[in-house]
Coordinates of C-alpha atoms in Angstrom, one line a residue:
Chain A
M31 CA -8.0 -1.7 -45.9
A32 CA -11.3 -2.4 -47.5
E33 CA -14.5 -3.3 -45.5
K34 CA -16.4 -6.5 -46.7
K35 CA -19.5 -7.6 -44.8
T36 CA -20.0 -11.2 -43.6
T37 CA -22.7 -13.3 -45.0
G38 CA -25.3 -14.3 -42.6
N39 CA -24.2 -15.9 -39.2
L40 CA -21.6 -18.4 -40.5
R41 CA -18.2 -16.8 -39.9
S42 CA -16.0 -18.9 -42.5
Q43 CA -12.4 -18.8 -42.3
D44 CA -12.5 -18.3 -46.1
P45 CA -10.6 -15.0 -46.0
N46 CA -12.7 -13.4 -48.5
Q47 CA -15.4 -13.1 -46.6
R48 CA -14.0 -11.9 -43.0
R49 CA -14.7 -8.3 -42.1
V50 CA -11.3 -6.3 -41.5
L51 CA -11.3 -3.2 -39.5
D52 CA -9.3 -0.2 -40.2
S53 CA -6.8 1.6 -37.9
M54 CA -9.3 4.1 -36.6
T55 CA -11.4 1.4 -35.3
R56 CA -8.9 -0.4 -33.7
H57 CA -8.0 2.4 -32.1
R58 CA -11.2 3.3 -30.9
R59 CA -11.5 -0.1 -29.3
L60 CA -8.6 -0.1 -27.5
T61 CA -9.4 3.3 -25.9
R62 CA -12.6 1.8 -24.9
Q63 CA -11.0 -1.0 -23.2
L64 CA -8.6 1.2 -21.6
E65 CA -11.3 3.4 -20.5
A66 CA -13.3 0.5 -18.8
L67 CA -10.1 -0.5 -16.8
E68 CA -11.0 2.6 -14.9
K69 CA -14.3 1.6 -13.8
D70 CA -14.8 1.2 -10.2
N71 CA -17.6 -1.0 -10.5
F72 CA -18.8 -3.6 -13.2
Q73 CA -22.2 -4.1 -11.7
D74 CA -25.2 -2.0 -11.1
D75 CA -25.8 -0.5 -7.6
P76 CA -27.8 -2.8 -5.7
H77 CA -29.5 -0.2 -4.2
A78 CA -30.3 1.5 -7.6
S79 CA -33.7 -0.1 -7.7
L80 CA -35.2 0.2 -4.4
P81 CA -37.5 3.1 -3.4
Q82 CA -35.9 6.1 -1.8
L83 CA -36.6 5.7 1.9
V84 CA -38.0 9.4 2.5
K85 CA -38.4 9.5 6.1
R86 CA -35.3 9.3 8.4
L87 CA -35.8 8.0 11.7
P88 CA -34.6 10.8 14.2
Q89 CA -31.1 9.9 15.6
F90 CA -31.0 10.4 19.5
D91 CA -27.8 11.5 19.7
E92 CA -26.4 13.0 23.3
S93 CA -23.5 15.0 21.8
N94 CA -25.7 16.8 19.7
E95 CA -28.1 17.8 22.0
S96 CA -25.9 19.6 24.3
G97 CA -25.7 23.4 22.9
N98 CA -25.0 22.5 19.2
E99 CA -28.2 23.1 17.8
S100 CA -27.3 26.2 15.6
S101 CA -24.4 24.0 14.2
K102 CA -26.8 21.1 13.4
R103 CA -29.3 23.4 11.5
R104 CA -26.4 24.8 9.8
K105 CA -25.4 21.4 8.9
K106 CA -28.6 20.3 7.2
T107 CA -29.2 23.4 5.1
R108 CA -25.5 23.3 4.1
G109 CA -26.1 19.8 2.8
D110 CA -27.9 20.5 0.0
H111 CA -25.6 23.4 -0.9
F112 CA -22.6 21.2 -0.8
K113 CA -24.5 18.4 -3.1
Q114 CA -24.9 21.1 -5.6
R115 CA -21.5 22.6 -5.6
F116 CA -19.5 19.7 -5.0
R117 CA -20.9 17.1 -7.3
K118 CA -18.8 18.0 -10.3
N119 CA -16.9 15.0 -12.0
F120 CA -13.4 14.6 -12.9
Q121 CA -13.5 15.9 -16.5
A122 CA -15.6 19.2 -15.5
L123 CA -12.8 19.8 -12.8
L124 CA -10.0 19.2 -15.2
E125 CA -11.5 21.8 -17.5
E126 CA -12.0 24.2 -15.0
E127 CA -8.5 24.0 -14.0
D128 CA -7.2 24.2 -17.4
L129 CA -9.2 27.6 -18.0
S130 CA -7.7 29.2 -15.2
V131 CA -4.1 30.2 -16.2
S132 CA -0.9 29.0 -14.2
E133 CA 2.3 28.9 -15.9
G134 CA 4.6 26.1 -14.7
P135 CA 4.1 22.6 -14.5
N136 CA 0.3 21.5 -13.8
Y137 CA -1.7 18.1 -14.0
L138 CA -1.4 17.8 -18.0
I139 CA 2.3 18.1 -18.0
A140 CA 3.1 16.0 -15.3
C141 CA 1.5 13.0 -17.1
A142 CA 4.5 10.5 -18.3
E143 CA 5.6 10.4 -21.9
P144 CA 5.6 7.5 -24.4
S145 CA 8.4 4.8 -23.6
K146 CA 11.3 4.7 -25.6
F147 CA 11.2 1.0 -25.6
P148 CA 9.2 -0.9 -28.0
Q149 CA 5.9 -2.2 -27.2
R150 CA 5.6 -5.8 -26.2
H151 CA 2.9 -7.8 -27.6
F152 CA 0.8 -10.8 -25.5
C153 CA -1.6 -13.4 -26.7
A154 CA -5.0 -12.0 -25.9
V155 CA -6.1 -15.5 -25.0
C156 CA -3.3 -17.1 -23.0
G157 CA -1.2 -14.1 -22.1
F158 CA 2.5 -15.5 -23.2
P159 CA 4.2 -13.6 -26.1
S160 CA 3.0 -13.4 -29.1
N161 CA 4.3 -13.3 -32.8
Y162 CA 1.1 -13.0 -34.9
T163 CA -1.9 -10.7 -35.3
C164 CA -5.5 -11.6 -36.3
V165 CA -6.4 -10.3 -39.7
S166 CA -9.7 -9.0 -38.8
C167 CA -9.6 -7.0 -35.6
G168 CA -5.8 -6.8 -35.0
A169 CA -5.7 -8.8 -31.8
R170 CA -2.5 -10.7 -30.9
Y171 CA -2.3 -14.7 -30.8
C172 CA 0.5 -17.0 -30.1
C173 CA -0.4 -20.2 -31.6
V174 CA -3.2 -21.8 -33.9
R175 CA -5.0 -22.9 -31.0
C176 CA -5.4 -19.6 -29.4
L177 CA -6.6 -18.3 -32.9
G178 CA -9.4 -20.6 -33.2
T179 CA -10.2 -19.7 -29.5
H180 CA -10.0 -15.9 -30.3
H181 CA -12.3 -16.5 -33.6
E182 CA -14.9 -18.4 -31.7
T183 CA -15.3 -16.1 -28.7
R184 CA -14.0 -12.2 -29.1
C185 CA -13.3 -11.7 -32.8
L186 CA -15.6 -8.9 -33.9
K187 CA -18.0 -9.8 -31.3
W188 CA -18.9 -6.4 -30.4
T189 CA -18.5 -3.2 -32.5
V190 CA -17.6 0.2 -31.6
Chain B
M1022 CA -3.9 20.2 21.7
S1023 CA -3.8 16.8 19.7
T1024 CA -2.9 16.3 16.5
L1025 CA -4.5 14.1 13.9
V1026 CA -2.9 12.9 11.0
L1027 CA -4.9 11.6 8.3
D1028 CA -3.4 10.5 5.1
N1029 CA -6.4 10.6 2.5
G1030 CA -5.8 8.1 0.3
A1031 CA -7.9 7.0 -2.8
Y1032 CA -8.3 3.4 -1.4
F1033 CA -7.2 3.3 2.1
A1034 CA -7.4 6.4 4.6
K1035 CA -4.5 6.1 7.1
I1036 CA -5.4 8.0 10.2
G1037 CA -4.3 8.3 13.7
Y1038 CA -3.3 10.6 16.5
S1039 CA 0.4 11.8 16.5
H1040 CA 0.7 10.2 20.0
E1041 CA -1.1 6.9 19.0
K1042 CA -0.8 4.1 16.4
V1043 CA -2.1 4.4 12.9
S1044 CA -5.0 2.8 11.5
V1045 CA -5.7 2.1 7.8
I1046 CA -9.2 1.9 7.0
P1047 CA -10.6 1.9 3.4
N1048 CA -11.7 5.2 2.1
C1049 CA -15.0 4.6 0.5
Q1050 CA -18.7 3.1 1.2
F1051 CA -19.8 -0.4 0.2
R1052 CA -23.1 -1.7 -1.0
S1053 CA -23.7 -5.5 -1.3
K1054 CA -26.3 -7.5 -2.6
T1055 CA -27.4 -9.6 0.4
S1056 CA -27.6 -6.6 3.1
R1057 CA -30.0 -4.7 0.7
L1058 CA -30.8 -1.8 3.1
K1059 CA -27.6 -0.6 4.6
T1060 CA -24.6 1.0 3.1
F1061 CA -21.8 0.4 5.1
T1062 CA -19.0 2.9 5.6
A1063 CA -15.3 2.5 5.8
N1064 CA -14.4 0.2 8.3
Q1065 CA -17.9 -1.4 8.6
L1066 CA -16.5 -3.8 6.1
D1067 CA -15.8 -6.2 8.7
E1068 CA -19.5 -6.3 9.4
I1069 CA -20.3 -7.9 6.0
K1070 CA -20.7 -11.4 5.8
D1071 CA -21.1 -11.9 2.5
P1072 CA -18.5 -9.7 0.5
S1073 CA -19.2 -11.4 -3.0
G1074 CA -20.3 -8.8 -5.6
L1075 CA -19.6 -6.2 -3.3
F1076 CA -20.2 -2.5 -5.0
Y1077 CA -17.7 0.1 -4.1
I1078 CA -18.4 3.9 -3.8
L1079 CA -15.3 5.5 -4.0
P1080 CA -15.1 9.4 -3.5
F1081 CA -11.8 9.6 -5.3
Q1082 CA -11.8 9.6 -9.3
K1083 CA -8.5 9.3 -10.9
G1084 CA -6.9 10.5 -7.8
Y1085 CA -8.8 13.5 -7.0
L1086 CA -11.6 13.8 -4.3
V1087 CA -14.6 14.6 -6.6
N1088 CA -17.5 13.2 -4.3
W1089 CA -17.8 15.1 -1.3
D1090 CA -21.0 13.4 -0.3
V1091 CA -19.2 10.2 0.2
Q1092 CA -15.8 11.8 1.6
R1093 CA -17.9 13.7 4.4
K1094 CA -20.1 10.4 5.4
V1095 CA -17.0 8.5 6.0
W1096 CA -14.9 11.3 7.7
D1097 CA -18.3 11.5 9.8
H1098 CA -17.9 8.3 10.6
L1099 CA -14.2 8.2 11.3
F1100 CA -14.4 11.5 13.5
G1101 CA -17.2 10.6 15.1
K1102 CA -18.0 8.6 18.2
E1103 CA -17.1 4.9 17.2
M1104 CA -13.9 5.7 15.8
F1105 CA -11.6 8.5 17.1
K1106 CA -14.1 10.7 18.8
V1107 CA -12.5 13.8 17.7
D1108 CA -12.9 17.1 19.9
F1109 CA -12.6 19.3 16.9
A1110 CA -11.8 22.9 18.7
D1111 CA -9.0 21.3 20.4
T1112 CA -7.6 19.1 17.5
N1113 CA -5.0 20.2 14.7
I1114 CA -5.4 17.7 11.8
V1115 CA -2.5 17.1 9.1
I1116 CA -4.2 16.0 5.9
T1117 CA -2.8 14.8 2.4
E1118 CA -3.9 15.7 -0.9
P1119 CA -2.8 14.9 -4.4
Y1120 CA -0.2 16.7 -6.5
F1121 CA -1.3 19.5 -8.6
N1122 CA -4.8 19.4 -6.7
F1123 CA -7.5 21.3 -8.4
S1124 CA -8.1 24.9 -6.5
S1125 CA -11.7 24.3 -6.5
I1126 CA -10.9 21.1 -4.4
Q1127 CA -8.5 23.0 -2.2
E1128 CA -11.2 25.8 -1.4
S1129 CA -13.7 23.0 -0.6
M1130 CA -11.2 21.1 1.6
N1131 CA -10.9 24.3 3.4
E1132 CA -14.3 25.1 3.8
I1133 CA -15.4 21.8 5.0
L1134 CA -12.4 21.4 7.6
F1135 CA -12.8 25.0 8.9
E1136 CA -16.5 25.8 8.5
D1137 CA -17.9 22.3 8.8
Y1138 CA -16.0 20.6 11.3
Q1139 CA -14.3 23.4 12.7
F1140 CA -10.5 22.1 13.4
Q1141 CA -8.7 24.5 15.3
S1142 CA -5.9 24.3 12.7
V1143 CA -5.2 22.6 9.3
L1144 CA -2.0 21.4 7.3
R1145 CA -2.5 20.5 3.9
V1146 CA 0.5 18.6 2.1
N1147 CA 1.3 16.3 -0.3
A1148 CA 2.0 12.8 0.7
G1149 CA 5.2 12.8 -0.5
S1150 CA 6.3 15.5 1.4
L1151 CA 5.4 13.6 4.4
S1152 CA 7.1 10.7 3.0
A1153 CA 10.4 12.8 2.2
H1154 CA 10.3 14.6 5.7
R1155 CA 10.6 11.0 7.3
Y1156 CA 13.4 10.1 5.0
F1157 CA 15.4 13.1 5.9
H1158 CA 14.5 12.7 9.4
E1159 CA 16.4 9.1 9.4
N1160 CA 18.9 10.3 6.9
N1161 CA 20.2 13.6 8.1
S1162 CA 23.0 14.0 5.6
E1163 CA 21.4 13.7 2.7
L1164 CA 19.7 17.0 0.9
C1165 CA 17.8 15.3 -2.1
C1166 CA 15.4 12.4 -2.3
I1167 CA 13.1 11.1 -4.8
V1168 CA 9.8 9.6 -3.9
V1169 CA 7.9 7.2 -5.8
D1170 CA 4.4 6.7 -4.8
S1171 CA 2.7 3.7 -6.4
G1172 CA -0.8 4.1 -5.0
F1173 CA -4.2 3.1 -6.1
S1174 CA -5.3 5.6 -8.9
S1175 CA -2.0 6.2 -10.3
T1176 CA 2.1 6.3 -9.6
H1177 CA 3.8 9.8 -8.9
I1178 CA 7.6 10.4 -9.0
V1179 CA 8.3 13.3 -7.2
P1180 CA 11.9 14.7 -6.4
Y1181 CA 12.5 16.6 -3.2
C1182 CA 15.4 19.0 -2.5
R1183 CA 15.8 20.4 1.0
G1184 CA 12.0 19.5 2.0
R1185 CA 10.6 21.2 -1.3
K1186 CA 9.3 19.5 -4.2
M1187 CA 10.7 20.2 -7.6
K1188 CA 7.8 20.9 -9.6
E1189 CA 9.4 20.3 -12.8
G1190 CA 10.4 16.8 -12.2
I1191 CA 7.0 15.7 -11.2
C1192 CA 6.0 12.5 -13.1
R1193 CA 2.8 10.7 -13.2
I1194 CA 2.1 7.1 -14.4
N1195 CA -1.7 6.4 -15.0
V1196 CA -1.2 2.8 -14.0
G1197 CA -2.1 2.0 -10.0
G1198 CA -3.7 -0.6 -8.1
K1199 CA -7.1 0.0 -9.5
L1200 CA -5.8 -0.8 -12.9
L1201 CA -3.9 -4.0 -11.8
T1202 CA -6.9 -5.2 -10.3
N1203 CA -9.3 -4.3 -13.0
H1204 CA -6.9 -5.9 -15.4
L1205 CA -6.7 -9.2 -13.5
K1206 CA -10.4 -9.3 -13.3
E1207 CA -10.6 -9.0 -16.8
I1208 CA -8.2 -11.8 -18.0
I1209 CA -9.5 -14.2 -15.3
S1210 CA -13.0 -13.7 -16.5
Y1211 CA -11.8 -14.2 -20.1
R1212 CA -9.7 -17.4 -19.5
Q1213 CA -11.3 -19.0 -16.7
L1214 CA -14.2 -17.5 -14.5
H1215 CA -16.4 -14.6 -14.8
V1216 CA -15.3 -12.4 -12.1
M1217 CA -15.8 -9.2 -13.0
D1218 CA -18.0 -8.1 -10.2
E1219 CA -15.7 -9.4 -7.5
T1220 CA -13.4 -6.3 -6.8
Y1221 CA -12.8 -7.0 -3.3
V1222 CA -11.8 -11.2 -3.8
I1223 CA -9.8 -10.4 -6.7
N1224 CA -7.8 -7.7 -4.9
Q1225 CA -7.1 -10.2 -2.6
V1226 CA -5.8 -12.6 -5.1
K1227 CA -3.5 -10.0 -6.5
E1228 CA -2.3 -9.3 -2.9
D1229 CA -1.8 -13.1 -2.1
V1230 CA -0.3 -14.3 -5.6
C1231 CA 0.9 -11.8 -7.6
Y1232 CA 5.0 -10.9 -7.6
V1233 CA 7.2 -8.7 -9.7
S1234 CA 9.7 -11.1 -11.9
Q1235 CA 13.2 -10.5 -11.9
D1236 CA 13.5 -11.8 -15.4
F1237 CA 10.4 -11.6 -17.3
Y1238 CA 11.1 -13.8 -20.5
K1239 CA 12.6 -16.5 -18.0
D1240 CA 9.8 -16.5 -16.0
M1241 CA 7.6 -16.8 -19.2
E1242 CA 9.2 -19.7 -20.4
I1243 CA 9.0 -21.4 -16.8
S1244 CA 5.5 -20.9 -16.6
Q1245 CA 4.7 -22.4 -19.9
L1246 CA 6.4 -25.7 -18.8
K1247 CA 4.1 -28.6 -18.0
G1248 CA 4.0 -30.8 -14.5
E1249 CA 6.5 -30.4 -11.8
D1250 CA 8.9 -28.1 -13.5
N1251 CA 6.6 -25.5 -13.8
T1252 CA 7.4 -23.4 -10.5
V1253 CA 5.1 -20.4 -11.0
V1254 CA 1.6 -22.1 -11.4
T1255 CA -0.3 -21.9 -8.4
E1256 CA -4.0 -22.6 -7.8
Y1257 CA -6.0 -20.4 -5.7
V1258 CA -9.0 -21.6 -3.6
L1259 CA -12.0 -18.9 -3.8
P1260 CA -13.8 -18.0 -0.7
D1261 CA -17.4 -19.1 -0.8
F1262 CA -18.1 -17.2 2.5
S1263 CA -19.8 -20.0 3.9
S1264 CA -17.2 -22.6 4.6
I1265 CA -14.3 -20.8 3.2
K1266 CA -14.1 -17.3 4.8
K1267 CA -10.8 -16.1 3.0
G1268 CA -9.3 -17.3 0.0
F1269 CA -6.1 -19.0 -0.2
C1270 CA -3.2 -20.8 -2.1
K1271 CA -3.0 -24.6 -2.3
P1272 CA 0.2 -25.6 -1.1
R1273 CA 2.3 -27.4 -3.7
E1274 CA 2.1 -31.0 -2.3
E1275 CA -1.9 -30.9 -3.0
M1276 CA -1.9 -29.4 -6.6
N1277 CA -3.1 -31.4 -9.2
F1278 CA -0.8 -30.9 -12.2
T1279 CA -3.0 -33.0 -14.8
G1280 CA -6.2 -31.0 -14.7
K1281 CA -9.7 -32.7 -13.0
Y1282 CA -10.9 -31.2 -9.8
K1283 CA -12.2 -33.6 -7.3
T1284 CA -13.6 -31.0 -4.7
G1285 CA -16.5 -28.8 -5.2
E1286 CA -14.3 -25.8 -4.3
Q1287 CA -13.8 -23.1 -7.1
V1288 CA -10.3 -22.8 -8.1
L1289 CA -8.2 -20.8 -10.2
R1290 CA -5.1 -21.6 -11.7
L1291 CA -2.7 -18.9 -12.1
T1292 CA 0.3 -19.1 -14.3
N1293 CA 1.8 -16.0 -16.2
E1294 CA -0.8 -13.6 -14.5
R1295 CA 1.2 -13.9 -11.6
F1296 CA 4.1 -11.7 -12.7
A1297 CA 2.4 -10.0 -15.9
V1298 CA 0.0 -8.1 -14.0
P1299 CA 2.8 -6.3 -11.7
E1300 CA 4.8 -6.1 -15.0
M1301 CA 2.0 -3.2 -15.9
L1302 CA 3.8 -0.7 -13.8
F1303 CA 7.2 -1.7 -15.0
H1304 CA 5.9 -1.5 -18.9
P1305 CA 2.3 0.2 -19.4
S1306 CA 2.7 -0.5 -23.0
D1307 CA 2.0 -4.3 -22.4
I1308 CA -1.8 -3.4 -22.3
G1309 CA -1.7 0.0 -24.6
I1310 CA -1.0 2.7 -22.4
Q1311 CA 1.5 4.7 -24.2
E1312 CA 3.7 5.8 -21.3
M1313 CA 6.8 5.2 -19.5
G1314 CA 7.1 2.8 -16.9
I1315 CA 8.5 3.3 -13.1
P1316 CA 12.3 2.9 -14.0
E1317 CA 12.3 5.0 -17.1
A1318 CA 10.0 7.8 -15.8
L1319 CA 12.5 7.9 -12.8
V1320 CA 15.5 8.3 -15.1
H1321 CA 13.4 10.9 -17.3
S1322 CA 12.4 12.9 -14.0
I1323 CA 15.8 12.9 -12.6
N1324 CA 17.1 14.2 -15.9
N1325 CA 14.9 17.3 -15.7
M1326 CA 16.9 18.3 -12.7
P1327 CA 19.9 20.1 -12.7
E1328 CA 23.1 18.6 -13.5
E1329 CA 24.8 18.8 -9.9
M1330 CA 22.0 17.3 -7.9
Q1331 CA 21.3 14.2 -10.1
P1332 CA 23.7 11.9 -8.2
H1333 CA 22.1 12.9 -5.0
F1334 CA 18.7 11.8 -6.3
Y1335 CA 20.1 8.4 -7.8
K1336 CA 21.5 7.7 -4.1
N1337 CA 18.2 8.2 -2.5
I1338 CA 15.2 6.8 -4.3
V1339 CA 12.1 5.8 -1.7
L1340 CA 9.6 3.6 -2.7
T1341 CA 6.0 4.0 -1.1
G1342 CA 2.4 3.1 -1.7
G1343 CA 0.6 0.0 -1.6
S1344 CA 1.9 -1.3 -4.9
A1345 CA 5.5 -1.4 -3.3
L1346 CA 4.4 -4.4 -1.2
F1347 CA 4.6 -6.8 -4.2
P1348 CA 7.6 -9.3 -3.6
G1349 CA 10.6 -8.4 -5.8
Y1350 CA 9.2 -4.9 -6.3
R1351 CA 12.5 -3.1 -4.9
D1352 CA 14.7 -5.3 -6.3
R1353 CA 13.5 -4.9 -9.7
V1354 CA 13.4 -1.2 -9.6
Y1355 CA 17.0 -1.3 -8.5
K1356 CA 18.2 -3.6 -11.3
E1357 CA 16.4 -1.4 -14.1
V1358 CA 17.5 2.2 -12.6
R1359 CA 21.0 0.7 -12.7
A1360 CA 20.8 -0.4 -16.2
L1361 CA 19.4 2.9 -17.2
A1362 CA 21.6 5.2 -14.9
P1363 CA 24.9 6.6 -15.9
V1364 CA 27.9 4.4 -14.8
E1365 CA 29.5 6.7 -12.4
Y1366 CA 26.7 7.3 -10.3
E1367 CA 25.4 5.2 -7.3
V1368 CA 22.2 4.2 -7.4
S1369 CA 20.4 3.0 -3.9
V1370 CA 16.7 2.2 -3.6
V1371 CA 15.1 2.3 -0.1
L1372 CA 12.0 0.1 0.4
P1373 CA 10.6 0.9 3.9
L1374 CA 9.1 -1.7 6.3
N1375 CA 5.7 -0.4 6.0
P1376 CA 5.4 1.6 2.6
V1377 CA 1.7 2.2 3.1
C1378 CA 1.9 4.1 6.2
Y1379 CA 5.5 5.8 5.6
P1380 CA 3.8 9.1 5.0
W1381 CA 1.5 8.8 7.6
E1382 CA 4.8 8.2 10.0
G1383 CA 6.5 11.3 8.3
G1384 CA 2.8 13.4 9.4
K1385 CA 3.6 12.1 12.9
L1386 CA 7.4 13.5 12.9
L1387 CA 6.2 16.6 11.5
A1388 CA 3.3 17.3 14.2
E1389 CA 5.8 16.8 16.7
N1390 CA 8.3 19.0 14.9
P1391 CA 8.8 22.5 17.3
D1392 CA 8.1 24.1 13.8
F1393 CA 4.6 22.9 13.5
E1394 CA 3.1 25.8 14.7
E1395 CA 4.4 28.0 11.8
L1396 CA 3.4 25.6 9.2
V1397 CA -0.4 25.4 10.2
V1398 CA -3.3 27.8 9.6
T1399 CA -5.4 28.3 12.3
R1400 CA -9.0 28.9 12.2
E1401 CA -8.9 32.7 13.1
D1402 CA -6.5 33.0 10.5
Y1403 CA -8.9 31.4 7.9
E1404 CA -11.7 33.5 9.2
E1405 CA -10.0 36.8 8.9
N1406 CA -8.4 36.2 5.5
G1407 CA -10.3 33.2 3.6
H1408 CA -8.8 31.0 1.2
Y1409 CA -6.0 33.2 0.2
V1410 CA -3.6 32.5 3.4
C1411 CA -3.9 28.8 2.9
E1412 CA -3.0 29.3 -0.8
E1413 CA -0.1 31.3 0.3
K1414 CA 1.0 29.1 3.4
F1415 CA 0.8 25.4 1.7
D1416 CA 3.2 24.4 -1.1
V1417 CA 1.0 22.3 -3.1

């Protein structure tokens, strides 16, 4: 599909002037959306902008004083050691596991295969079953009103 | 010699001594915008007065334990004075881990449990093994069962035969409670109110309002009707944490069908989201995840098993995990599996009374089992032989 640039800010309904995304871009957008669904938090850490508290107040714990001095000391030094070793994220661990050879089923093989049933499509705006597709970006819609809402709010509002 | 059973989930940790009751505690840390200095651990969640915009720090990623800092802080809190007061030298621990757990994570867990906390002995199992153990304990005559664990990060379908899991049949669908909540947040943010930051609140909405429909297209049609005929639409009042502490659904009589809201409360109007969101468990392709849904994956997994065992698997399907709590879940799974399974096989789907704590109850039974001593790895064993003995003994 040919890509034609829009003129200025006015997004006219004229088909000659709408930009059309090709299938690779659409696929990238979809992957982006699905990855966003895996996020834990959508806001920033509320503590991120605070200065780090350097000095930690001594904690007077009765249980720790009696004879467990050595283990407490050991815990402190091992804390940093743990931090360096155990901070890998999931991707790194998966790659590591892949490299260590093992026959038989593993994490990747256990993943479910694509469904044999056809995919059902729903309107991106209202959620009811849709029959039509937006020409530019490929989103589904069910009626002309939803198409209008889609053009005003989401269509091509961000690029990948 | 007491035994602590810990079902270490990605969202909730189910923990308790084997002779006491189970407690379900969030397995993460929280940070709040309002109380700026403190990081809340696990069940300190109750102390937070304003859980809006709550920031989650989860030690798990995609179902695997990657962030040991946070996990150790949570464990310190759980094992410490305020919670379970564990006497490490005198306690055995039964702890669960995900399927196909990475060897580096297994080794780290061994190290931390034996060397850092110094438990007397450790047993690492899959959560499904505990569920299967519990199931076989109740139904002595059955040899095989298949466990569907729909948890926070993903849904696993695992066949068990004579107490051992069948690795060839394990199927993982990457749809879990987290995905459902995030998807619900997205669609509400687009259609009504910006709630992308409010994981805690929307999770509550999902648990209160969503259900699994038995007939998807019919429910879709009903939800499109206007006025009194629309039995699907509900209005959910959002909490504002000053006067309304917890969100709730408005009763039908007070519902305003024609649109203007008089009071100052924030209300969400939910129609097809109620059943479209849990539908993702059955059809992940609805939002573009190219994977099979639960019923299909069940049948696919059973078909990978030897021919003679298949009827036994169909007769013993066990549903566990948090997402099994949706109303209508069990009936829908039964209906779909019955439609896909061969006619001559009998299909039976079991939903326990408490799907979330079912593996924990299995762990409790296992701890009381006379063979328990042979299954665990003691600290002396580990110190002599290292990780090797754990690898051999634990069937993960």
